[in-house]
Short mmCIF file of C-alpha atoms and ligand atoms in Angstrom, two decimals:
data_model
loop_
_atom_site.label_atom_id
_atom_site.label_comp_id
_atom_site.label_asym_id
_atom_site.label_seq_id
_atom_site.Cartn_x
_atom_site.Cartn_y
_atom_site.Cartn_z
CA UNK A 118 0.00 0.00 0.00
CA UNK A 119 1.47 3.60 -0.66
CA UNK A 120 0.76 5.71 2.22
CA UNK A 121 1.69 8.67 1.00
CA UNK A 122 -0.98 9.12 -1.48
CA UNK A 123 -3.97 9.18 -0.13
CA UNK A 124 -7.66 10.97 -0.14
CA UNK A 125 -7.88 10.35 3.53
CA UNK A 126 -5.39 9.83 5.78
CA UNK A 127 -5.93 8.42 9.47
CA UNK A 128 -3.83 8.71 12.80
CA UNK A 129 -1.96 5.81 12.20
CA UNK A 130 -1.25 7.43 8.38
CA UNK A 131 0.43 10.23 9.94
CA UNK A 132 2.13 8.84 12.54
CA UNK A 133 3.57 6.71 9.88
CA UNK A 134 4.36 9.19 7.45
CA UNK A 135 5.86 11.44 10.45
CA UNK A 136 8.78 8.63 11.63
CA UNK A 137 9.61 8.31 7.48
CA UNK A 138 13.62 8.50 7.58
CA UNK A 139 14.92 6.80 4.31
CA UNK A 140 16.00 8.50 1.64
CA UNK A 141 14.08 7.11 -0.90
CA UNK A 142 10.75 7.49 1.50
CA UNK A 143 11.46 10.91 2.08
CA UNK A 144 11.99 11.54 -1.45
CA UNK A 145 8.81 10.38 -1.95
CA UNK A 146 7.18 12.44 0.59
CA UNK A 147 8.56 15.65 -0.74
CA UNK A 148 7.74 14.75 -3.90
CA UNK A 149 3.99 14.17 -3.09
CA UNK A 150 3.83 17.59 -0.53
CA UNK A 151 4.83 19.09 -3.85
CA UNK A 152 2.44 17.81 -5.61
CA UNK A 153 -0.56 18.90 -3.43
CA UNK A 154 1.04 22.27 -3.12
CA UNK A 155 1.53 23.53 -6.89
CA UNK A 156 -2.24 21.75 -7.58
CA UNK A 157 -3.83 23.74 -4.62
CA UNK A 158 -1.57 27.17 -3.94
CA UNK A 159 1.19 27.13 -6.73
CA UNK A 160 4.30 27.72 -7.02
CA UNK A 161 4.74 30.98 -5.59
CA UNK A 162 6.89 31.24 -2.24
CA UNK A 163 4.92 34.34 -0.50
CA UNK A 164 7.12 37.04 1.47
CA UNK A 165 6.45 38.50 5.32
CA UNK A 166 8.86 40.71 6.47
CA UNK A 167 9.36 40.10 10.47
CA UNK A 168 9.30 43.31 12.31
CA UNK A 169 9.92 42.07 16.03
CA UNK A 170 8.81 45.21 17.50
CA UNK A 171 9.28 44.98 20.93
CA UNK A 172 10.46 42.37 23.62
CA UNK A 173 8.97 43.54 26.69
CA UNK A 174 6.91 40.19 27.78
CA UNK A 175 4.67 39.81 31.05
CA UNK A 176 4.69 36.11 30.76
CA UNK A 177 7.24 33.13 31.41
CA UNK A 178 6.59 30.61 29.32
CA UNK A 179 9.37 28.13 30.60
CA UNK A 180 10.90 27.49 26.39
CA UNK A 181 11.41 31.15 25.61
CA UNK A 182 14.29 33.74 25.61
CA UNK A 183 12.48 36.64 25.95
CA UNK A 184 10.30 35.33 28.82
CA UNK A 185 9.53 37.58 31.45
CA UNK A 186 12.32 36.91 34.30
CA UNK A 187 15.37 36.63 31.66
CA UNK A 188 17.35 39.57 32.89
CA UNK A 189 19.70 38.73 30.73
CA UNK A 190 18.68 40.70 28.08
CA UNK A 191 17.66 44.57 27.28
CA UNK A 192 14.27 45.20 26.50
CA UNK A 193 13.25 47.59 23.69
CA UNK A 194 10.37 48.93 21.93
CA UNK A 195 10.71 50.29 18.31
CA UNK A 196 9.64 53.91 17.53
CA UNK A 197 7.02 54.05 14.92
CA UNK A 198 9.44 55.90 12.51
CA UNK A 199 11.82 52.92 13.16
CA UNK A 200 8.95 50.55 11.88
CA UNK A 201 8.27 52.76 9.33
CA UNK A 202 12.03 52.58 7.77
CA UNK A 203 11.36 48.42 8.43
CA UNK A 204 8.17 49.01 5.91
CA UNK A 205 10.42 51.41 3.51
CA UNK A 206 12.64 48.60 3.02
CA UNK A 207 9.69 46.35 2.15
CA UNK A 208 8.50 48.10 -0.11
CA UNK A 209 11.76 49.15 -2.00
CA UNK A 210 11.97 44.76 -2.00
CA UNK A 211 8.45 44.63 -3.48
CA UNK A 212 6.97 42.91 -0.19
CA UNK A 213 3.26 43.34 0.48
CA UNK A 214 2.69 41.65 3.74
CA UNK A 215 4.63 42.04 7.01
CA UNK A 216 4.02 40.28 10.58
CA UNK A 217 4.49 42.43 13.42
CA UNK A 218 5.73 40.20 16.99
CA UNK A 219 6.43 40.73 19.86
CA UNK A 220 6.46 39.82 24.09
CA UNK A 221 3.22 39.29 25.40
CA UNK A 222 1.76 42.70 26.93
CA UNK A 223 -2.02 43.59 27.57
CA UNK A 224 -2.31 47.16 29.05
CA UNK A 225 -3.99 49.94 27.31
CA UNK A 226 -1.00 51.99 26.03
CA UNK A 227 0.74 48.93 24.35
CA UNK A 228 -2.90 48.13 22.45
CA UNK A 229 -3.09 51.84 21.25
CA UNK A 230 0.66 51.57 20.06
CA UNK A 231 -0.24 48.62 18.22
CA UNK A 232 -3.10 50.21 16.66
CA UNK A 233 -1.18 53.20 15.52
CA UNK A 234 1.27 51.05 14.23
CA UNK A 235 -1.37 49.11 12.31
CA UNK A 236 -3.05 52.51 10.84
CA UNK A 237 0.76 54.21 9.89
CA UNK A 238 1.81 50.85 8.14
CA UNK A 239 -1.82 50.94 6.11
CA UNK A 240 -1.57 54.12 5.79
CA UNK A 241 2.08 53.75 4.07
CA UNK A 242 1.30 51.26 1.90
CA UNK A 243 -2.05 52.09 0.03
CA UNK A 244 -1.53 52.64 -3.38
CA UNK A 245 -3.28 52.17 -7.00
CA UNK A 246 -1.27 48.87 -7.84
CA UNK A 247 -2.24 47.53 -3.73
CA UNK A 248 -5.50 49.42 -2.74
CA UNK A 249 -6.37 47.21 0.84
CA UNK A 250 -2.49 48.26 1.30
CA UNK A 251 0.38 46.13 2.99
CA UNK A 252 -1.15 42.07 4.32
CA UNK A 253 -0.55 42.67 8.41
CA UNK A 254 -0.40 39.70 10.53
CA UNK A 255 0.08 40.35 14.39
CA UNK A 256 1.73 37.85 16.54
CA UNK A 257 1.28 39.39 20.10
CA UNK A 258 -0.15 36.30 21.94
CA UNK A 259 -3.38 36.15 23.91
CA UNK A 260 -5.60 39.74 23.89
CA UNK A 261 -9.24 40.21 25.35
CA UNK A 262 -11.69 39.78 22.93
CA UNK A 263 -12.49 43.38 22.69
CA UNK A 264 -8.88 44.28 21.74
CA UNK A 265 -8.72 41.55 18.94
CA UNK A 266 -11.59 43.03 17.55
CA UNK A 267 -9.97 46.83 17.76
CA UNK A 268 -6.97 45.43 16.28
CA UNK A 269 -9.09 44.13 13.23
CA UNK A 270 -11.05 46.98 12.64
CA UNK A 271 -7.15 48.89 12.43
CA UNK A 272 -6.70 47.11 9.38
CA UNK A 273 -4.94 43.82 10.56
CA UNK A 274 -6.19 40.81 8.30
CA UNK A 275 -4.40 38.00 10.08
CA UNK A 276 -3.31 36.48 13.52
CA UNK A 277 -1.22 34.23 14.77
CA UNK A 278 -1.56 32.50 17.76
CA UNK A 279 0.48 29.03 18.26
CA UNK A 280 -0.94 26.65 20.12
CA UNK A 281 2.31 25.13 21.13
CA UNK A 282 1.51 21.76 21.43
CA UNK A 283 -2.42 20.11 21.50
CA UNK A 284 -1.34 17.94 24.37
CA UNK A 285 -2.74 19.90 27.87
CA UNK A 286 0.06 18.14 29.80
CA UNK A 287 2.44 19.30 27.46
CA UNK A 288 1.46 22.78 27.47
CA UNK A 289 0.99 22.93 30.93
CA UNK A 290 4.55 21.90 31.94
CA UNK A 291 5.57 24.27 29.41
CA UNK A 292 4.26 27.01 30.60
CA UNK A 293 3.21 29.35 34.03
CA UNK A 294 0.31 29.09 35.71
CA UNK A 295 -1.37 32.13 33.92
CA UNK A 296 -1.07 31.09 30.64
CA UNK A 297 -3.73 27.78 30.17
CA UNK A 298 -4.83 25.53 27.37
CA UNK A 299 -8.24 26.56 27.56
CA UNK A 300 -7.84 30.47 27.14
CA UNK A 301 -5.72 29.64 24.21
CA UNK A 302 -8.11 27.11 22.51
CA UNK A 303 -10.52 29.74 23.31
CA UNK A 304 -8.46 32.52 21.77
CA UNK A 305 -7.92 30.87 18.79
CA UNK A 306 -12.05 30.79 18.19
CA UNK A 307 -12.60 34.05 19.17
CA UNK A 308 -9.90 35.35 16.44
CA UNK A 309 -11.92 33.12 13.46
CA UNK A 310 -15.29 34.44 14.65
CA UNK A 311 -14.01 37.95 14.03
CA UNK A 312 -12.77 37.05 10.91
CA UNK A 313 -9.11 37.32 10.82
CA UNK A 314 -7.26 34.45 8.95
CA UNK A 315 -5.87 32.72 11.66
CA UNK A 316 -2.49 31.23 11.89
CA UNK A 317 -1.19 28.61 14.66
CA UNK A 318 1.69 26.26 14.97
CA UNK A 319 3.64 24.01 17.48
CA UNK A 320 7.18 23.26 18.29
CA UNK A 321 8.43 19.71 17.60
CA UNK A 322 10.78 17.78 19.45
CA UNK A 323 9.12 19.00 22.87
CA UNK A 324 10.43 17.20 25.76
CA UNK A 325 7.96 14.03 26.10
CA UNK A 326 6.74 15.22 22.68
CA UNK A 327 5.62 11.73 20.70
CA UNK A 328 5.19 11.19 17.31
CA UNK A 329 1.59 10.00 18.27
CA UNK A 330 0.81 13.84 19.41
CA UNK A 331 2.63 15.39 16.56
CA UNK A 332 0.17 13.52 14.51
CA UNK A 333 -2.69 14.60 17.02
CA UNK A 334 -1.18 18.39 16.41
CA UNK A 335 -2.30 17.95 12.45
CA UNK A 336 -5.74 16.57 13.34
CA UNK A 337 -6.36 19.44 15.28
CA UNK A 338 -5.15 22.23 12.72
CA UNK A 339 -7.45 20.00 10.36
CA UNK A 340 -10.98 19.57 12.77
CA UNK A 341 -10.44 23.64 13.72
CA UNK A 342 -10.16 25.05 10.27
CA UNK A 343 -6.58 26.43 10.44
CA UNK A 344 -6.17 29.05 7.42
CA UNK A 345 -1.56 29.44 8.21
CA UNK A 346 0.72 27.21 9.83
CA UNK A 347 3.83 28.27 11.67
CA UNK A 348 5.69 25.38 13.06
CA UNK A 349 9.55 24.58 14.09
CA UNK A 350 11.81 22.51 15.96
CA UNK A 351 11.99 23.10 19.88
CA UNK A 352 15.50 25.14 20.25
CA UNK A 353 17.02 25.61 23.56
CA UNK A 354 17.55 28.29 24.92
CA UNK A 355 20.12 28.84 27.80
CA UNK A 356 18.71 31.40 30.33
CA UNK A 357 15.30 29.55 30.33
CA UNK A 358 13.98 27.13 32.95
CA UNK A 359 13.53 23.97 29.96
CA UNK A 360 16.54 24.63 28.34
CA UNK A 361 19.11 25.27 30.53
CA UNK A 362 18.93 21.39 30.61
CA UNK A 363 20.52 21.35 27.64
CA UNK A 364 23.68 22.87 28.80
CA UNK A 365 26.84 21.97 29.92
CA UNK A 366 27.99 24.40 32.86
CA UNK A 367 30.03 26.80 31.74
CA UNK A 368 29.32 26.12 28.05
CA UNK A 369 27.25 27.71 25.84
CA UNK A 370 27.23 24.58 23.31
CA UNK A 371 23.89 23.13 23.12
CA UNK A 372 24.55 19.27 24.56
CA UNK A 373 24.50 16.39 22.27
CA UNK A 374 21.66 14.83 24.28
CA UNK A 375 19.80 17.21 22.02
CA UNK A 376 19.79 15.37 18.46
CA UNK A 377 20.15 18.48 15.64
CA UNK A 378 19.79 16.25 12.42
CA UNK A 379 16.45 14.24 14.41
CA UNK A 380 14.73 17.41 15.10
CA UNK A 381 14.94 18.83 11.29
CA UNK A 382 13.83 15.72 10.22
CA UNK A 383 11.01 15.21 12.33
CA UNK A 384 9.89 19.47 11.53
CA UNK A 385 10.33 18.93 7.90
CA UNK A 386 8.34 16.05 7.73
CA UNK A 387 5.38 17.71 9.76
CA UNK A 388 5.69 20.55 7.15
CA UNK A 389 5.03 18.04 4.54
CA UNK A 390 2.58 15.62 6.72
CA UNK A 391 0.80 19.01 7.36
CA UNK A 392 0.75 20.13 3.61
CA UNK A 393 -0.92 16.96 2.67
CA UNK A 394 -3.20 16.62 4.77
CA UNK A 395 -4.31 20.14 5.31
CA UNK A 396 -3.70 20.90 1.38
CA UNK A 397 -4.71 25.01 0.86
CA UNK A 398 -3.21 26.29 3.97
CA UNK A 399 0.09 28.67 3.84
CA UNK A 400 2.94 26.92 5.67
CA UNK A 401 5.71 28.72 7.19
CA UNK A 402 9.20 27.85 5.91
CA UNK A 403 10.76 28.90 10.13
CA UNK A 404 13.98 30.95 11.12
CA UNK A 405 13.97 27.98 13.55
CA UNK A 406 14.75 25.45 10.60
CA UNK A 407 17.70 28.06 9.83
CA UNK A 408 19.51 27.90 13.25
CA UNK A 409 19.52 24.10 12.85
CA UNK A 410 20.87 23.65 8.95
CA UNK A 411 22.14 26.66 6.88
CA UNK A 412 19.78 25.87 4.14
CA UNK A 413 17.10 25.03 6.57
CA UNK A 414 14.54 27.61 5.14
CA UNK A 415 14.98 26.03 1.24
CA UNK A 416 14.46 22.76 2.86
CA UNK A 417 11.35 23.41 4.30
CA UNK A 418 9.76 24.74 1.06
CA UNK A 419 11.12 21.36 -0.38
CA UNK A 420 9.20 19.87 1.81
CA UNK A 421 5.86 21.90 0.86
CA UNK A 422 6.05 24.97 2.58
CA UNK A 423 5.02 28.55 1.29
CA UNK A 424 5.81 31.24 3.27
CA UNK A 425 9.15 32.63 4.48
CA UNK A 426 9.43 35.53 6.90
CA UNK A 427 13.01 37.06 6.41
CA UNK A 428 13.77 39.79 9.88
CA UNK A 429 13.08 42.84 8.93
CA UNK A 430 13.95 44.38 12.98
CA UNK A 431 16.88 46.31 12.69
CA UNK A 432 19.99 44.57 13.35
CA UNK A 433 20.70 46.50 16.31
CA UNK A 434 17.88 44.57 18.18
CA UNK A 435 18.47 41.66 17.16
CA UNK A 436 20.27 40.31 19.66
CA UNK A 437 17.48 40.88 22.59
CA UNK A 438 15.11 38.63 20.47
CA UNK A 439 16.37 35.95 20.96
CA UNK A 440 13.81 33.31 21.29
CA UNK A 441 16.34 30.25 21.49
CA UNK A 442 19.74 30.12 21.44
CA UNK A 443 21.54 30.48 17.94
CA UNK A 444 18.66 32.17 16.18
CA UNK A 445 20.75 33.18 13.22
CA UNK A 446 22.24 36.95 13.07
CA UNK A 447 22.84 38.65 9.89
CA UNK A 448 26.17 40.13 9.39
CA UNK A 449 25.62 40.81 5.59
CA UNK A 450 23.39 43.30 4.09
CA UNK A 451 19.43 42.33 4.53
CA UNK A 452 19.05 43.04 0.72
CA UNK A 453 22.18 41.04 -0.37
CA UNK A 454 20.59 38.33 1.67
CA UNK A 455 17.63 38.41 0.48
CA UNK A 456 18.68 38.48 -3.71
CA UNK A 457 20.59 35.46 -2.64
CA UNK A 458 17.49 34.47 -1.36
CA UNK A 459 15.26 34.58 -4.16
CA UNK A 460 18.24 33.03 -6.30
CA UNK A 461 17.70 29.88 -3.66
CA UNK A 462 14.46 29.49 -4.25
CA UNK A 463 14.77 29.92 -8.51
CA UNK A 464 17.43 27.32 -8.12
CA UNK A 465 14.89 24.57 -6.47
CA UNK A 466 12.03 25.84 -8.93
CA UNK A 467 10.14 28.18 -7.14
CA UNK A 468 9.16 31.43 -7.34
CA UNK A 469 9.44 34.38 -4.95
CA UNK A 470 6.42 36.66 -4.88
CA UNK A 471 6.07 40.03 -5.90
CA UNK A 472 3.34 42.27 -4.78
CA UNK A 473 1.37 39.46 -3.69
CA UNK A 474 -0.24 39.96 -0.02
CA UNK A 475 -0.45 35.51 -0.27
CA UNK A 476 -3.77 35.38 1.31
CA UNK A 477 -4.33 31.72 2.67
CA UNK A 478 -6.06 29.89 -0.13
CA UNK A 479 -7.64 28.09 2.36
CA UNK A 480 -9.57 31.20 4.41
CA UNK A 481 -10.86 32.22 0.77
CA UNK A 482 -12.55 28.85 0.13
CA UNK A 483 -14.07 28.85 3.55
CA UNK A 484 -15.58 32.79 3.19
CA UNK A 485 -17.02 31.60 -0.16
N1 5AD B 68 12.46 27.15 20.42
C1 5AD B 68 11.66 27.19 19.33
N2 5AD B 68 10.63 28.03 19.19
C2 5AD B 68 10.39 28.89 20.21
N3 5AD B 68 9.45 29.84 20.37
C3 5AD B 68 9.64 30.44 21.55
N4 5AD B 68 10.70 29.90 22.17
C4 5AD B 68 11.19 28.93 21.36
C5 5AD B 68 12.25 28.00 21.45
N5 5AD B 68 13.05 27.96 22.52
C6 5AD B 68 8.36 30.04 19.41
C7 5AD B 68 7.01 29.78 20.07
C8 5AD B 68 6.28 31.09 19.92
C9 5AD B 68 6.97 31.70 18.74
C10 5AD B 68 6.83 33.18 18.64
O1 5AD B 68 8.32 31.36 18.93
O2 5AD B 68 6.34 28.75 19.37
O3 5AD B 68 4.91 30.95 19.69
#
């Protein structure tokens, strides 16, 4: 029986397609996530600059570098003119959607920055040949319900909200008490019945992580209607609670108990796994995928993703967003990096978007 090609495929499918390590079954994978990809989105690879616009976080989720109680690093907010030379740049590189993220915060002043933010980069970008203006996607974590809807009516089209694993006892150890599995399953609903195109994702290779809830992880994005997909491999990061684990006093080597080549396998093939089953969504090509292989990005839109987000924060920042440890940092020109970029992506047969905001294919077929 070929597994990979299927109409339907069931738990055990996934699971099965998920632990695929041979070369010649992997070949086939790719092959197929193609497939599905150029029949349902094309062939297009569709651009969102990053702008990581501030750090300042009030949570603690145990994985992340910019969590709350990392002194380690300096926290910053960007100036509206600074994102506005971040959207200057886009433009001269014929972008048309950006994603603005940042630490968690909920108090009134940070939601009316946001919102100015939102109306100055609309505002910027309007024009004959883009009338609706720049795509926005926010990535600011969990907001009341009221502010979602303020931060629609700005002008944002599109959210994303990970839900960082779909197992509660996973998500629970992985995070503080204030942050729970219900408000974000509920968070994620609230954002589709307002009508954003809604993004979420998980990070694979999660301590007690199984293949068997990796595979649960796609039937969710399935059963709830997911319109973008942002997924990458769990990353360690030294001054947090999980991953100082990972660390050898004194060194700031991640620990070979942590298995580099395993976890790019395993988040490539979800990329695929997801793009087959899933079909019209947008998948994220990660930086995460970058800090583990220098071609990491390339390989995930081998392996049927569609989307790459290339940092658009200026480099002076950089270095307080640090998620996980190793997050790539750009010593070269962000143009020159991105022409090589696009010369990547002819050289593998794809296409690098101009113009094109990349709405998900799939949140058009379900406002039909
Ligand atoms: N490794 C990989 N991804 C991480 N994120 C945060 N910390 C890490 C880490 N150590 C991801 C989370 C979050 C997104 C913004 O970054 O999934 O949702």
């Amino acid at each position: 029986m070929n597994t990979v090609e299927k109409n339907e495929y069931s738990k055990n499918d996934i699971c099965h397609l998920l632990k695929l390590n041979e070369p010649n079954d992997l070949q086939k994978l790719q092959k197929h996530a193609n497939k599905i990809l150029l029949s349902n989105i094309g062939n297009d690879v569709f651009i969102r600059g990053l702008i990581e616009f501030s750090n300042y976080c009030i949570c603690d989720c145990h994985y992340c570098g910019i969590r709350k109680n990392n002194l380690n690093i300096a926290r910053y907010q960007l100036t509206v003119e600074e994102i506005i030379n971040c959207i200057n740049f886009a433009k001269k590189m014929n972008f048309a959607s950006v994603v603005l993220q940042s630490g968690e915060r909920n108090d009134e002043k940070f939601i009316d920055y946001v919102l100015e933010i939102i109306r100055a980069i609309k505002e910027k970008t309007k024009s004959e040949k883009m009338p609706n203006g720049f795509g926005i996607t926010l990535s600011i974590g969990e907001q009341t319900e009221d502010n979602y809807k303020k931060i629609f009516d700005a002008g944002a089209e599109r959210f994303l909200l990970r839900i960082e694993t779909t197992n509660p006892n996973i998500f629970e150890k992985l995070h503080p008490k204030s942050v729970s599995f219900s408000q974000r399953l509920k968070s994620i609903s609230i954002l589709q019945k307002i009508g954003f195109q809604v993004g979420t994702g998980v990070m694979i290779g999660l301590p007690e992580q199984t293949v068997e809830y990796l595979a649960d992880d796609i039937i969710f994005f399935k059963e709830n209607d997911i319109d973008m997909l942002g997924m990458g491999p769990y990353i360690p990061h030294k001054h947090t609670p999980l991953g100082q684990n990972y660390f050898n006093e004194n060194s700031n080597e991640i620990s070979k108990q942590y298995d580099k080549n395993l976890q790019l396998q395993l988040s490539l093939n979800m990329i695929s796994v997801a793009r087959i089953v899933l079909k019209d969504v947008n998948i994220a090509s990660t930086t995460a995928l970058e800090t583990l292989h220098q071609n990491g990005r390339i390989l995930g839109l081998q392996y049927g993703a569609n989307v790459v987000m290339p940092q658009l924060t200026p480099n002076s920042y950089k270095t307080n967003y640090l998620l996980y440890d190793k997050k790539p940092t750009v010593d070269e020109s962000k143009e020159k990096i991105f022409k090589n970029f696009t010369v990547a992506c002819e050289n593998i047969g794809r296409k690098v978007a101009i113009d094109k905001s990349g709405t998900s294919v799939h949140y058009l077929k379900r406002n039909k």
